[in-house]
Every structure is written in C-alpha cells, then in structure tokens.
Coordinates of C-alpha atoms in Angstrom, one line a residue:
M1 CA 11.7 -57.8 13.3
S2 CA 8.1 -57.1 12.8
D3 CA 6.0 -56.1 9.8
Q4 CA 3.4 -53.4 9.5
S5 CA 1.8 -52.0 6.3
Y6 CA 0.2 -48.6 5.5
D7 CA -1.1 -46.8 2.3
V8 CA 1.5 -44.1 2.8
I9 CA 4.6 -43.6 4.9
V10 CA 5.9 -40.3 5.3
I11 CA 9.5 -40.0 6.7
G12 CA 10.0 -36.6 8.5
T13 CA 7.6 -34.1 10.2
G14 CA 9.0 -30.9 9.1
A15 CA 7.8 -28.3 6.5
G16 CA 7.6 -30.9 3.8
G17 CA 6.6 -34.1 5.6
G18 CA 4.4 -32.5 8.3
T19 CA 2.5 -30.4 5.6
L20 CA 2.1 -33.4 3.2
A21 CA 0.7 -35.6 6.0
H22 CA -1.8 -32.9 6.9
R23 CA -2.9 -32.6 3.3
L24 CA -3.3 -36.4 2.9
A25 CA -4.9 -37.1 6.4
S26 CA -8.3 -36.2 5.0
T27 CA -8.2 -39.0 2.4
G28 CA -9.0 -41.5 4.9
R29 CA -6.0 -43.8 3.9
R30 CA -3.8 -45.2 6.6
I31 CA -0.9 -43.0 6.8
L32 CA 2.1 -43.4 9.0
L33 CA 4.4 -40.3 9.9
L34 CA 7.7 -41.2 11.1
E35 CA 9.9 -38.9 13.4
R36 CA 13.5 -39.6 14.2
G37 CA 13.2 -37.6 17.5
T38 CA 10.3 -36.8 19.9
Y39 CA 8.3 -33.8 20.9
L40 CA 10.6 -30.9 21.9
P41 CA 10.2 -30.4 25.7
R42 CA 8.6 -27.4 26.8
E43 CA 10.8 -25.9 29.4
R44 CA 12.5 -22.5 30.4
D45 CA 15.6 -23.2 28.3
N46 CA 13.4 -22.9 25.3
W47 CA 13.8 -19.1 25.6
E48 CA 17.2 -19.0 27.0
S49 CA 20.0 -17.5 24.7
T50 CA 22.7 -19.4 26.3
A51 CA 21.0 -22.7 26.1
V52 CA 19.7 -22.5 22.6
F53 CA 22.5 -20.5 20.9
V54 CA 25.7 -20.8 22.8
K55 CA 25.4 -24.3 24.2
G56 CA 23.3 -25.6 21.2
K57 CA 21.1 -27.5 23.8
Y58 CA 18.6 -28.7 21.2
R59 CA 20.8 -29.4 18.3
A60 CA 21.3 -33.0 17.3
P61 CA 24.1 -34.6 19.2
E62 CA 26.0 -35.7 16.3
F63 CA 29.0 -34.6 14.1
W64 CA 29.5 -34.5 10.4
L65 CA 32.7 -34.2 8.5
D66 CA 33.8 -31.4 6.2
R67 CA 35.7 -32.0 2.9
H68 CA 39.0 -32.1 4.8
G69 CA 37.8 -34.8 7.3
N70 CA 37.3 -32.2 10.1
E71 CA 34.1 -32.8 12.4
F72 CA 31.4 -30.1 13.0
P73 CA 28.1 -29.9 14.7
P74 CA 25.4 -29.4 12.1
E75 CA 22.4 -27.0 12.6
V76 CA 19.8 -29.9 12.7
N77 CA 17.1 -30.6 15.2
Y78 CA 15.3 -34.0 15.4
Y79 CA 11.9 -33.2 16.9
V80 CA 8.3 -33.2 15.7
G81 CA 8.2 -30.1 13.4
G82 CA 11.8 -30.5 12.2
N83 CA 13.9 -27.4 11.7
T84 CA 10.6 -25.4 11.7
K85 CA 10.7 -25.6 15.5
F86 CA 13.6 -23.2 15.4
Y87 CA 13.2 -21.3 12.2
G88 CA 12.3 -17.5 12.2
A89 CA 8.8 -18.2 10.4
A90 CA 9.9 -15.9 7.4
L91 CA 7.7 -17.4 4.8
F92 CA 8.7 -15.9 1.5
R93 CA 7.7 -16.7 -2.0
L94 CA 10.6 -17.2 -4.6
R95 CA 10.4 -14.4 -7.2
P96 CA 9.2 -15.3 -10.5
Q97 CA 12.8 -15.0 -11.9
D98 CA 14.0 -17.5 -9.7
F99 CA 12.1 -20.3 -11.7
G100 CA 14.0 -19.3 -14.8
E101 CA 17.6 -19.3 -15.6
L102 CA 19.5 -16.6 -13.8
R103 CA 23.0 -15.3 -14.6
H104 CA 25.0 -14.6 -11.5
H105 CA 28.6 -13.3 -11.2
G106 CA 29.6 -16.7 -10.1
G107 CA 27.8 -18.8 -12.7
L108 CA 24.2 -19.8 -13.7
S109 CA 21.3 -20.5 -11.6
P110 CA 19.2 -23.2 -13.5
A111 CA 15.6 -23.0 -14.5
W112 CA 13.0 -25.1 -12.8
P113 CA 10.8 -27.6 -14.6
I114 CA 7.8 -25.7 -13.4
D115 CA 7.3 -22.1 -13.2
Y116 CA 6.0 -19.5 -10.7
A117 CA 2.4 -19.8 -12.1
D118 CA 2.4 -23.5 -11.3
L119 CA 3.2 -23.0 -7.6
E120 CA 1.3 -19.7 -7.1
P121 CA -2.0 -21.2 -6.0
Y122 CA -0.2 -23.5 -3.5
Y123 CA 1.9 -20.5 -2.2
T124 CA -1.6 -18.9 -1.3
Q125 CA -2.8 -22.1 0.2
A126 CA 0.5 -22.3 2.2
E127 CA 0.3 -18.7 3.3
H128 CA -3.3 -19.2 4.7
L129 CA -2.5 -22.6 6.3
Y130 CA 0.5 -21.2 8.0
L131 CA -1.2 -17.9 9.3
V132 CA 1.3 -15.7 7.4
H133 CA 0.9 -12.0 8.2
G134 CA 2.1 -9.7 5.4
R135 CA 0.9 -7.4 2.5
H136 CA 1.3 -8.3 -1.1
G137 CA 2.3 -5.4 -3.3
E138 CA 4.7 -3.7 -1.2
D139 CA 7.8 -5.6 -2.6
P140 CA 8.4 -4.6 -6.2
T141 CA 10.3 -7.8 -6.8
E142 CA 7.4 -10.2 -5.7
G143 CA 5.2 -12.2 -8.3
P144 CA 1.4 -11.7 -8.6
A145 CA -0.7 -13.4 -5.9
S146 CA -4.2 -14.7 -6.4
A147 CA -5.3 -13.8 -3.0
P148 CA -4.3 -11.4 -0.2
Y149 CA -2.8 -12.6 3.0
R150 CA -5.5 -13.4 5.4
F151 CA -3.7 -11.5 8.0
G152 CA -2.3 -7.9 7.8
P153 CA 1.5 -7.4 8.5
V154 CA 2.9 -7.5 11.9
R155 CA 3.3 -3.8 12.5
H156 CA 6.7 -2.3 13.2
E157 CA 7.8 -1.1 16.5
P158 CA 8.9 2.6 16.7
R159 CA 12.6 2.0 16.0
I160 CA 11.9 -0.3 13.1
Q161 CA 9.3 2.1 11.6
Q162 CA 11.9 4.7 11.8
L163 CA 14.4 2.4 9.9
S164 CA 11.7 1.8 7.4
D165 CA 10.9 5.5 6.9
D166 CA 14.7 6.2 6.6
L167 CA 15.0 3.5 4.0
E168 CA 12.2 4.9 2.0
K169 CA 13.9 8.5 2.0
Q170 CA 16.8 6.8 0.2
G171 CA 14.5 5.9 -2.5
L172 CA 14.3 2.3 -1.4
H173 CA 11.4 -0.1 -0.9
P174 CA 11.3 -1.7 2.5
F175 CA 8.3 -4.0 3.2
H176 CA 6.7 -5.9 5.9
L177 CA 8.3 -9.1 6.3
P178 CA 5.9 -12.1 5.7
I179 CA 6.0 -14.1 8.9
G180 CA 3.9 -17.0 10.2
V181 CA 2.6 -16.3 13.7
N182 CA -0.7 -16.8 15.5
L183 CA -1.0 -13.0 16.4
T184 CA -4.0 -10.7 17.0
Q185 CA -3.1 -7.0 16.9
D186 CA -4.8 -3.9 18.0
E187 CA -4.7 -0.4 16.3
D188 CA -1.3 0.2 17.9
G189 CA 0.2 -3.1 16.9
Q190 CA 0.1 -4.5 20.4
A191 CA -1.0 -8.2 21.0
T192 CA -4.6 -8.3 22.0
H193 CA -5.6 -10.2 25.2
D194 CA -6.8 -13.1 23.1
S195 CA -3.7 -13.4 20.9
V196 CA -1.5 -16.5 21.3
C197 CA 1.5 -14.6 20.1
M198 CA 2.9 -12.1 22.8
R199 CA 5.1 -10.1 20.5
C200 CA 8.1 -11.3 22.6
D201 CA 11.7 -11.2 21.4
R202 CA 12.2 -15.0 21.2
V203 CA 10.7 -15.8 17.8
D204 CA 13.9 -16.2 15.7
G205 CA 15.9 -19.4 16.3
F206 CA 14.0 -20.2 19.6
P207 CA 11.3 -22.9 19.9
C208 CA 8.1 -21.1 20.9
L209 CA 6.9 -22.0 24.3
V210 CA 3.4 -20.9 23.8
G211 CA 2.9 -22.4 20.4
A212 CA 2.2 -19.2 18.7
K213 CA 4.9 -19.6 16.0
S214 CA 3.6 -21.4 12.8
D215 CA 5.8 -24.4 12.8
A216 CA 4.9 -27.7 11.3
Q217 CA 4.0 -29.4 14.5
V218 CA 1.6 -26.7 15.6
I219 CA -0.1 -26.0 12.2
C220 CA -0.1 -29.4 10.6
V221 CA 1.0 -32.5 12.7
D222 CA -1.0 -32.0 15.8
P223 CA -4.2 -30.9 14.2
A224 CA -4.2 -33.7 11.7
L225 CA -3.5 -36.3 14.4
A226 CA -6.4 -34.9 16.5
A227 CA -8.8 -34.8 13.5
H228 CA -8.0 -37.8 11.6
P229 CA -7.6 -41.3 13.4
N230 CA -6.3 -42.8 10.1
L231 CA -3.0 -40.7 10.7
E232 CA -0.5 -42.3 13.0
L233 CA 2.8 -40.8 14.5
M234 CA 5.6 -43.0 15.4
L235 CA 8.4 -41.2 17.6
N236 CA 12.0 -42.1 18.0
A237 CA 11.9 -43.9 14.7
D238 CA 15.3 -43.7 12.8
V239 CA 14.8 -44.9 9.4
R240 CA 18.0 -46.6 8.3
T241 CA 17.4 -48.0 4.8
L242 CA 14.8 -48.5 2.2
E243 CA 14.5 -51.9 0.5
T244 CA 13.2 -52.6 -2.9
D245 CA 11.6 -55.5 -4.7
P246 CA 13.7 -57.7 -6.9
T247 CA 13.0 -55.5 -10.0
G248 CA 14.3 -52.5 -8.1
R249 CA 11.1 -50.4 -9.1
S250 CA 9.3 -50.4 -6.0
V251 CA 10.1 -49.7 -2.1
T252 CA 8.9 -52.7 -0.2
A253 CA 10.2 -51.9 3.3
V254 CA 11.2 -49.0 5.5
V255 CA 13.7 -50.5 7.9
T256 CA 13.5 -48.5 11.1
E257 CA 15.3 -48.5 14.3
L258 CA 13.2 -47.6 17.3
G259 CA 14.2 -45.9 20.5
D260 CA 14.3 -49.2 22.5
G261 CA 16.9 -50.6 20.0
T262 CA 14.5 -52.9 18.2
T263 CA 14.1 -52.8 14.3
V264 CA 10.9 -52.8 12.5
R265 CA 10.3 -53.3 8.7
L266 CA 7.4 -51.1 7.6
S267 CA 5.7 -51.1 4.2
A268 CA 3.4 -48.9 2.3
D269 CA 2.1 -48.5 -1.2
I270 CA 3.7 -45.0 -1.4
V271 CA 6.8 -43.9 0.5
V272 CA 7.7 -40.3 1.0
V273 CA 11.1 -39.2 2.2
A274 CA 11.2 -35.7 3.9
C275 CA 14.2 -36.0 6.3
G276 CA 15.8 -32.6 5.1
A277 CA 18.0 -32.3 2.1
I278 CA 21.2 -33.8 3.8
N279 CA 19.7 -36.7 5.5
S280 CA 17.3 -37.5 2.7
A281 CA 20.2 -37.8 0.4
A282 CA 22.1 -39.7 2.9
L283 CA 19.1 -42.3 3.3
L284 CA 18.9 -42.8 -0.3
L285 CA 22.7 -43.3 -0.7
R286 CA 22.6 -45.6 2.4
S287 CA 19.8 -47.8 0.6
A288 CA 22.0 -48.8 -2.3
N289 CA 21.4 -52.4 -3.6
D290 CA 22.3 -54.5 -6.6
R291 CA 19.6 -52.9 -8.8
H292 CA 20.7 -49.4 -7.5
P293 CA 24.3 -49.6 -6.7
R294 CA 24.9 -45.9 -6.3
G295 CA 21.8 -45.5 -4.1
L296 CA 18.1 -45.3 -4.6
A297 CA 16.8 -42.7 -7.3
N298 CA 20.3 -42.3 -8.4
S299 CA 20.8 -43.5 -11.9
S300 CA 21.8 -40.1 -12.7
D301 CA 24.5 -39.8 -10.1
V302 CA 22.9 -36.4 -8.7
V303 CA 21.8 -37.9 -5.4
G304 CA 23.8 -35.8 -2.7
R305 CA 25.1 -33.4 -5.3
H306 CA 24.3 -29.7 -5.9
Y307 CA 24.0 -29.0 -2.2
M308 CA 23.0 -25.3 -1.4
R309 CA 22.5 -23.6 1.8
H310 CA 22.4 -19.8 0.9
N311 CA 25.2 -17.3 1.4
N312 CA 24.4 -15.6 4.6
L313 CA 25.6 -12.9 6.9
A314 CA 24.3 -12.3 10.3
L315 CA 25.2 -8.7 11.3
M316 CA 24.6 -6.2 14.1
G317 CA 24.4 -2.6 13.6
V318 CA 24.7 -0.2 16.6
S319 CA 21.9 2.4 16.7
K320 CA 22.8 6.0 17.8
E321 CA 19.5 5.9 19.7
P322 CA 18.3 3.0 22.0
N323 CA 16.4 0.3 20.1
P324 CA 13.8 -1.2 22.7
T325 CA 12.2 -3.3 20.1
R326 CA 11.1 -6.6 21.2
F327 CA 9.5 -8.2 18.1
Q328 CA 12.2 -7.0 15.5
K329 CA 11.6 -9.5 12.7
T330 CA 9.1 -7.3 10.7
L331 CA 11.0 -5.7 8.0
A332 CA 12.8 -6.9 4.7
M333 CA 14.1 -5.2 1.6
N334 CA 14.8 -6.8 -1.9
D335 CA 15.9 -3.8 -4.0
W336 CA 19.0 -5.4 -5.1
Y337 CA 17.6 -8.8 -5.2
L338 CA 18.1 -9.1 -8.9
G339 CA 20.8 -6.5 -9.5
A340 CA 21.9 -2.8 -8.9
D341 CA 22.8 0.3 -10.9
D342 CA 26.5 -0.5 -10.4
W343 CA 26.3 -4.3 -10.7
D344 CA 24.6 -6.4 -13.4
Y345 CA 24.1 -9.5 -11.1
P346 CA 22.0 -10.4 -8.3
L347 CA 23.0 -9.4 -4.8
G348 CA 20.4 -10.9 -2.4
G349 CA 18.0 -9.6 0.2
I350 CA 18.1 -7.9 3.6
Q351 CA 15.9 -8.8 6.4
M352 CA 15.6 -8.3 10.2
L353 CA 16.7 -10.8 12.7
G354 CA 15.3 -11.5 16.0
K355 CA 16.5 -8.9 18.6
S356 CA 19.8 -9.8 20.0
D357 CA 20.4 -9.7 23.8
A358 CA 23.4 -9.4 26.0
E359 CA 24.0 -13.2 26.1
Q360 CA 24.4 -13.5 22.4
I361 CA 26.4 -10.4 22.3
K362 CA 28.8 -11.7 24.9
A363 CA 29.3 -15.0 23.0
N364 CA 30.7 -12.9 20.2
A365 CA 32.6 -10.5 22.3
P366 CA 36.2 -12.0 21.6
R367 CA 35.8 -11.5 17.9
W368 CA 34.7 -7.8 18.4
A369 CA 37.5 -6.9 20.8
G370 CA 38.6 -3.3 20.0
R371 CA 35.7 -2.6 17.6
V372 CA 33.3 -1.1 20.2
S373 CA 34.0 0.9 23.3
P374 CA 35.4 -1.3 26.1
E375 CA 33.3 0.8 28.5
M376 CA 30.1 -0.1 27.0
P377 CA 28.4 -3.1 28.9
F378 CA 27.0 -5.7 26.8
E379 CA 23.4 -4.9 28.3
V380 CA 23.9 -1.4 26.9
L381 CA 25.3 -2.6 23.5
A382 CA 22.2 -5.0 23.2
H383 CA 19.9 -2.0 24.0
H384 CA 21.4 -0.3 20.9
A385 CA 21.6 -3.3 18.5
V386 CA 19.8 -3.5 15.4
D387 CA 20.2 -7.0 13.7
F388 CA 20.1 -7.8 10.1
W389 CA 20.2 -10.9 8.0
L390 CA 21.8 -10.8 4.5
C391 CA 21.0 -13.6 2.3
G392 CA 22.5 -14.2 -1.3
E393 CA 22.0 -17.1 -3.6
D394 CA 24.3 -20.2 -3.4
L395 CA 24.6 -21.8 -6.8
P396 CA 24.2 -25.6 -7.2
R397 CA 27.5 -27.2 -7.9
P398 CA 28.0 -30.8 -8.5
D399 CA 30.9 -31.1 -6.3
N400 CA 29.1 -29.6 -3.4
R401 CA 27.7 -32.7 -2.0
V402 CA 26.7 -35.3 0.5
T403 CA 28.6 -38.5 0.6
L404 CA 28.8 -41.3 3.2
E405 CA 31.9 -42.6 4.9
A406 CA 32.4 -46.5 5.3
D407 CA 30.9 -46.2 8.7
G408 CA 28.0 -44.3 7.6
Q409 CA 29.0 -40.8 8.9
I410 CA 27.9 -38.0 6.7
R411 CA 30.6 -36.0 4.8
L412 CA 29.5 -32.5 3.5
T413 CA 31.9 -31.2 0.8
L414 CA 31.2 -27.5 0.3
D415 CA 32.9 -24.6 -1.5
E416 CA 32.3 -21.8 0.9
K417 CA 33.3 -19.0 -1.6
N418 CA 30.7 -20.1 -4.1
N419 CA 29.1 -16.9 -5.7
V420 CA 29.8 -14.7 -2.7
E421 CA 30.6 -11.4 -4.3
G422 CA 26.9 -10.3 -4.6
L423 CA 26.8 -10.9 -0.8
H424 CA 29.7 -8.9 -0.2
R425 CA 28.4 -6.1 -2.2
L426 CA 25.2 -6.3 -0.4
R427 CA 27.0 -5.8 2.9
R428 CA 28.8 -2.7 1.4
K429 CA 25.5 -1.2 0.4
L430 CA 24.2 -1.7 4.0
Q431 CA 27.4 -0.5 5.5
G432 CA 27.3 2.7 3.4
M433 CA 23.8 3.6 4.5
L434 CA 24.4 3.3 8.3
G435 CA 24.9 6.9 9.1
R436 CA 21.7 7.8 7.1
L437 CA 19.9 5.0 9.0
G438 CA 20.7 6.5 12.4
M439 CA 23.5 4.0 13.3
Q440 CA 27.2 4.4 14.0
E441 CA 28.9 4.3 10.5
R442 CA 31.9 2.1 11.4
H443 CA 29.9 -0.5 13.5
L444 CA 28.5 -3.4 11.4
L445 CA 29.4 -6.4 13.4
D446 CA 29.4 -10.0 12.5
H447 CA 26.8 -11.7 14.7
S448 CA 28.2 -15.2 14.1
V449 CA 26.4 -16.8 17.1
Y450 CA 23.6 -17.3 14.6
L451 CA 26.1 -19.2 12.4
H452 CA 27.5 -21.5 15.2
K453 CA 30.4 -19.2 16.1
G454 CA 31.6 -18.4 12.6
M455 CA 31.5 -22.0 11.2
P456 CA 29.5 -21.5 7.8
I457 CA 29.5 -25.1 6.9
G458 CA 27.5 -25.9 10.1
A459 CA 24.7 -23.4 9.2
T460 CA 22.6 -25.9 7.4
A461 CA 19.3 -24.5 8.3
H462 CA 18.5 -23.6 4.6
Q463 CA 19.8 -26.9 3.3
A464 CA 18.5 -27.8 -0.4
G465 CA 19.1 -29.3 -3.6
T466 CA 20.4 -32.7 -3.0
V467 CA 17.7 -34.8 -4.9
R468 CA 16.8 -32.3 -7.6
F469 CA 13.7 -32.6 -9.7
G470 CA 13.5 -32.2 -13.5
T471 CA 12.2 -33.6 -16.7
D472 CA 15.4 -35.4 -17.8
P473 CA 16.1 -38.6 -16.0
G474 CA 19.6 -38.1 -16.9
S475 CA 20.4 -35.0 -15.0
S476 CA 17.7 -35.3 -12.1
A477 CA 16.6 -37.8 -9.5
L478 CA 12.8 -36.8 -9.4
D479 CA 10.1 -36.0 -12.0
V480 CA 7.9 -32.8 -11.8
N481 CA 5.7 -34.4 -9.1
C482 CA 8.7 -35.2 -7.0
K483 CA 8.5 -39.0 -7.7
A484 CA 11.8 -40.9 -8.3
H485 CA 12.5 -41.5 -12.0
D486 CA 13.8 -44.9 -11.0
L487 CA 11.0 -46.1 -8.8
D488 CA 7.2 -46.1 -9.0
N489 CA 6.3 -45.4 -5.4
L490 CA 9.1 -43.2 -4.0
Y491 CA 8.7 -39.5 -3.4
V492 CA 10.8 -36.7 -1.8
V493 CA 9.1 -33.6 -0.5
D494 CA 11.5 -31.5 1.5
T495 CA 13.8 -29.0 0.1
S496 CA 15.9 -31.6 -1.6
F497 CA 14.1 -31.3 -4.7
F498 CA 15.2 -27.6 -5.5
P499 CA 17.1 -27.1 -8.7
S500 CA 18.1 -23.7 -7.3
I501 CA 17.5 -21.9 -4.0
G502 CA 17.0 -18.2 -4.9
A503 CA 17.8 -15.7 -2.1
V504 CA 14.9 -16.0 0.2
N505 CA 14.1 -18.5 3.0
P506 CA 13.2 -21.7 1.5
S507 CA 10.3 -22.9 3.9
L508 CA 7.3 -21.5 2.1
T509 CA 8.3 -23.1 -1.2
A510 CA 8.8 -26.5 0.6
I511 CA 5.3 -26.1 2.2
A512 CA 3.6 -25.0 -1.1
N513 CA 5.3 -27.9 -3.0
A514 CA 4.2 -30.4 -0.3
L515 CA 0.6 -29.2 -0.8
R516 CA 1.2 -29.6 -4.7
V517 CA 2.5 -33.1 -4.3
G518 CA -0.1 -33.8 -1.8
D519 CA -2.8 -33.2 -4.4
H520 CA -1.1 -35.5 -6.9
L521 CA -0.9 -38.2 -4.4
A522 CA -4.5 -37.8 -3.1
G523 CA -5.5 -38.4 -6.9
R524 CA -3.3 -41.5 -7.0
L525 CA -4.8 -42.9 -3.8
A526 CA -8.4 -42.3 -5.0

C-alpha cells in the first residue's frame, strides 16, 4: 500500500461528484476525483440500439440480488460522468410542494429540511451550467425562477407540435421539456452549422458520440481538469472502504483498489461520497468498524433504507399518421402532478422519450404478439410510434433498502407495488385521450426495453434516498449541508440525500445541491 494526501477527495464523477469537483476546482485546493471505471469509449456502438438497449453493452458487468435472492443486472454505468452519460438530460426542478409533506394514496411523502427557496438560486445556476433549454412559466406547477433559461426551448418537430396543440385543445398545459444539450437552432428549429448537437434520435439512453449532451463529464469534469491543475482524476479506482481514526469522528483513509490489482490508501481533510444512492450506501455499510458497527454515518440505522426509484412506465402509442420525428424529447405535461378532478392524490407527470426504432420495437415484439397487426413490419410500426414516459412518486419506506451479503454482494429489497395507483390512473388518463391525440385508441404498448425487458427492480437510473439528510440525527444520516451527523469530515452529495423523490427526473436537484454543498465546502476550505 502507498499513502497519498489531499485537501478533498470526491468519490464518483456523476451529477453529484462531477459537479462538486467543478465547483471546488477554483479554490486552488488539492482535489482528487476518483472514478471506478474509465472514459466511455467513443465507438459506433454508442448509437446502436441493439448494443445499448438489448445487449446492455455499457452496463456494469455485475449482478445484485432482489429480496428473494434472485440475481438481476442493475442499470448502472461505471464511466467518467456516471449515469449522466446515458440519461435523457431531462433537467426538471422539483415542484415547491415536493419540499413539503405531501399526502399520496399510498402514504405520506415527507418534508425536506430545506425548502424550494433555499435551492432555487442553485437550480438557476445548475440550469445555466448544464446548458438547459426551456422556458419558465409554461408549466403551471413549477415554482418561481430567479432568472430565465439562457437558452430557449428545443423546438418541437411537426408531429410533436401537433401533439402539443391537441393537448391544449383538451384544456391541458403541455410545455417544452427542459433538456440539457449544446444546441444552436435556426428559426425553423433546425440545428445550425455551428451547433454541436445535430438533433439526432440518439439522445435518450445513448451516450453522445459528439459530446453534445450535457453530461457531467462534458460539462464539469473535463473542463475543470483542463483549467485547474490542482484537480486530479484517478481512473479504475474502486473504493472499497473508508477508515476512521480511533474516535470514529474522522475519515482517515479511502482504501481503493486500482485496475492493476494494487491497493492504495488515500487521505484528505474532507471526503465526499457520490457513488450513486445504492453504491454510496453499500460503501458506508461496508466500512463498519468498532465505532460504527452498523456502518459509517449510521447511528440512526437509516443508511441503505428508504430507497426510491420512481414508479415508471415507458409506453409507445401508435400514431395514425407517420411520426418522422427525430429529436422527440421536447414535450412534457404535469397537469395531474398534484392531483386531478377525479382523484385527490398526486398522479405524476408525462414526458416524451427518445424516438424508438425498429430494433427496440423488435426486442419487445414477443410481449406485443397479437396486439398490433402481424402484417405491419417493425420499421413501419417504428415510423408510427410516439413514445411516452410516465413518472409517479415512489414513497420512502424503511424496508425498501440496500443491504450487503456476507460476501459483499448488494441486495436490493424493494416493494414494487409501492404507491402505484396514481401511476395506473395516469396511464388511464393518457389511454383515454389517444383518439383525440391522433393515435390508435387501443394501442398504448409497454415499451419495456427501457426497463431492461420488464424487470422494474433493475431500473435503477433514478435511484435515491438511501443516506437521507435532516435536522434530527435520530432519523437521518446527514445534516442540512449533507455532512454526516456522526463524522466531522464526511459528506454525501449524490441522490442519496433525498428524503423524497417527487415525480420528476432527479438529476437537476442533485446538480443544484452539489453546487450548494460546494459553496459550503469552499467556505470551510477558505
């Protein structure tokens, strides 16, 4: 073993860790960024549906256990940029109501120890940093914004514009989905010659070959490394445990296995964990010692508990008219986010997915047998497909949790029927409108290739909640600045800190919070 010391070590390069490193790089302090994997290779398979979705080429080659002990492949990616390399870059703010206590059909969504106003300035900074295109004020459920988006919304292509118009005719409020892309548009919405983004059909779920999607590598990690020699990146660095001093109050060593099989012990005045909600909890649990017998930061016994991942449905409508749209992920609707005329509880939100193609549809064909015309080739069906993503809130349950087997394998215990009635009602709302939206009324098909062929527990892209923050050390692991109650120099800045998850993609909230915690740490380092 060798010993190396830094001012700050950040474990993980995704939305939380990558953004935090970018924020702290300008302090001049010696900062080490640890990435379990390496840079994602730029290759033709980046944009191949069969490689990405069907074969899962870029998913981590590992298996976790469900509550019954059955193995499943999780939706995790170990590359610089983390899961943002594959996200759809839909960068929503939580609604103001999401920060308070919300009653759902399935139970209570708890209040946060901060409110929307505390995070709002950082939401604005996050939107600007990640090149978010959108227009505040279109969505009646959104909170106030202190500044407009720097970039106007990505314009709808004709079939999606027609969908937006048809929704408005129903008295609804579709809006331009806020999305992080490096796009310059002309008056017709086409990418200009100097635009990095080409408005292709590979944004959602694919890594971007041209670096146009606002992922943490492109936006934060690489620019910070180029501008600040005090920031270092170590690849193939798998952190196994965190060691503490004899008092248990301070992390003194980050024990890391390198790609060549050697082990190094790294140290820093401040250690930040940002491995993703499941792996961050696993690291803390794996680091149990005499002073922390249940795991680091876990005197409250909440580490690993309250796991959330959203209640999601990926669905494909069949348009009566062709849908030649390429860049489809431009529209969303939250009219039933907080409730409906016929339902007193939140349902969730609807947004567009990336445009499906024949390979993705073929992967689902056995499940759809008999539900569409057998004479319709996959290519024709794909040309008529309109793809929706329905998202409802998953509630934090203490028994939905991450634990470790004796050999260290991760077990994810999950009640997959937690608060799902709102999502079912949201689907029926959409189903009931198909005819008025120019789609075949009976054809709203499960598009489960996005959920790893109908295995919901494996859909961990929106993982959150396993190291929650709060003001009470008896019921939370972290304080309001995301520092562990039990330790003086340990922070967690991925989506682990969420007490609740709302019903919008969690990435922007993770990014905004990393900026907020970054300001706190910069003050501490001064």
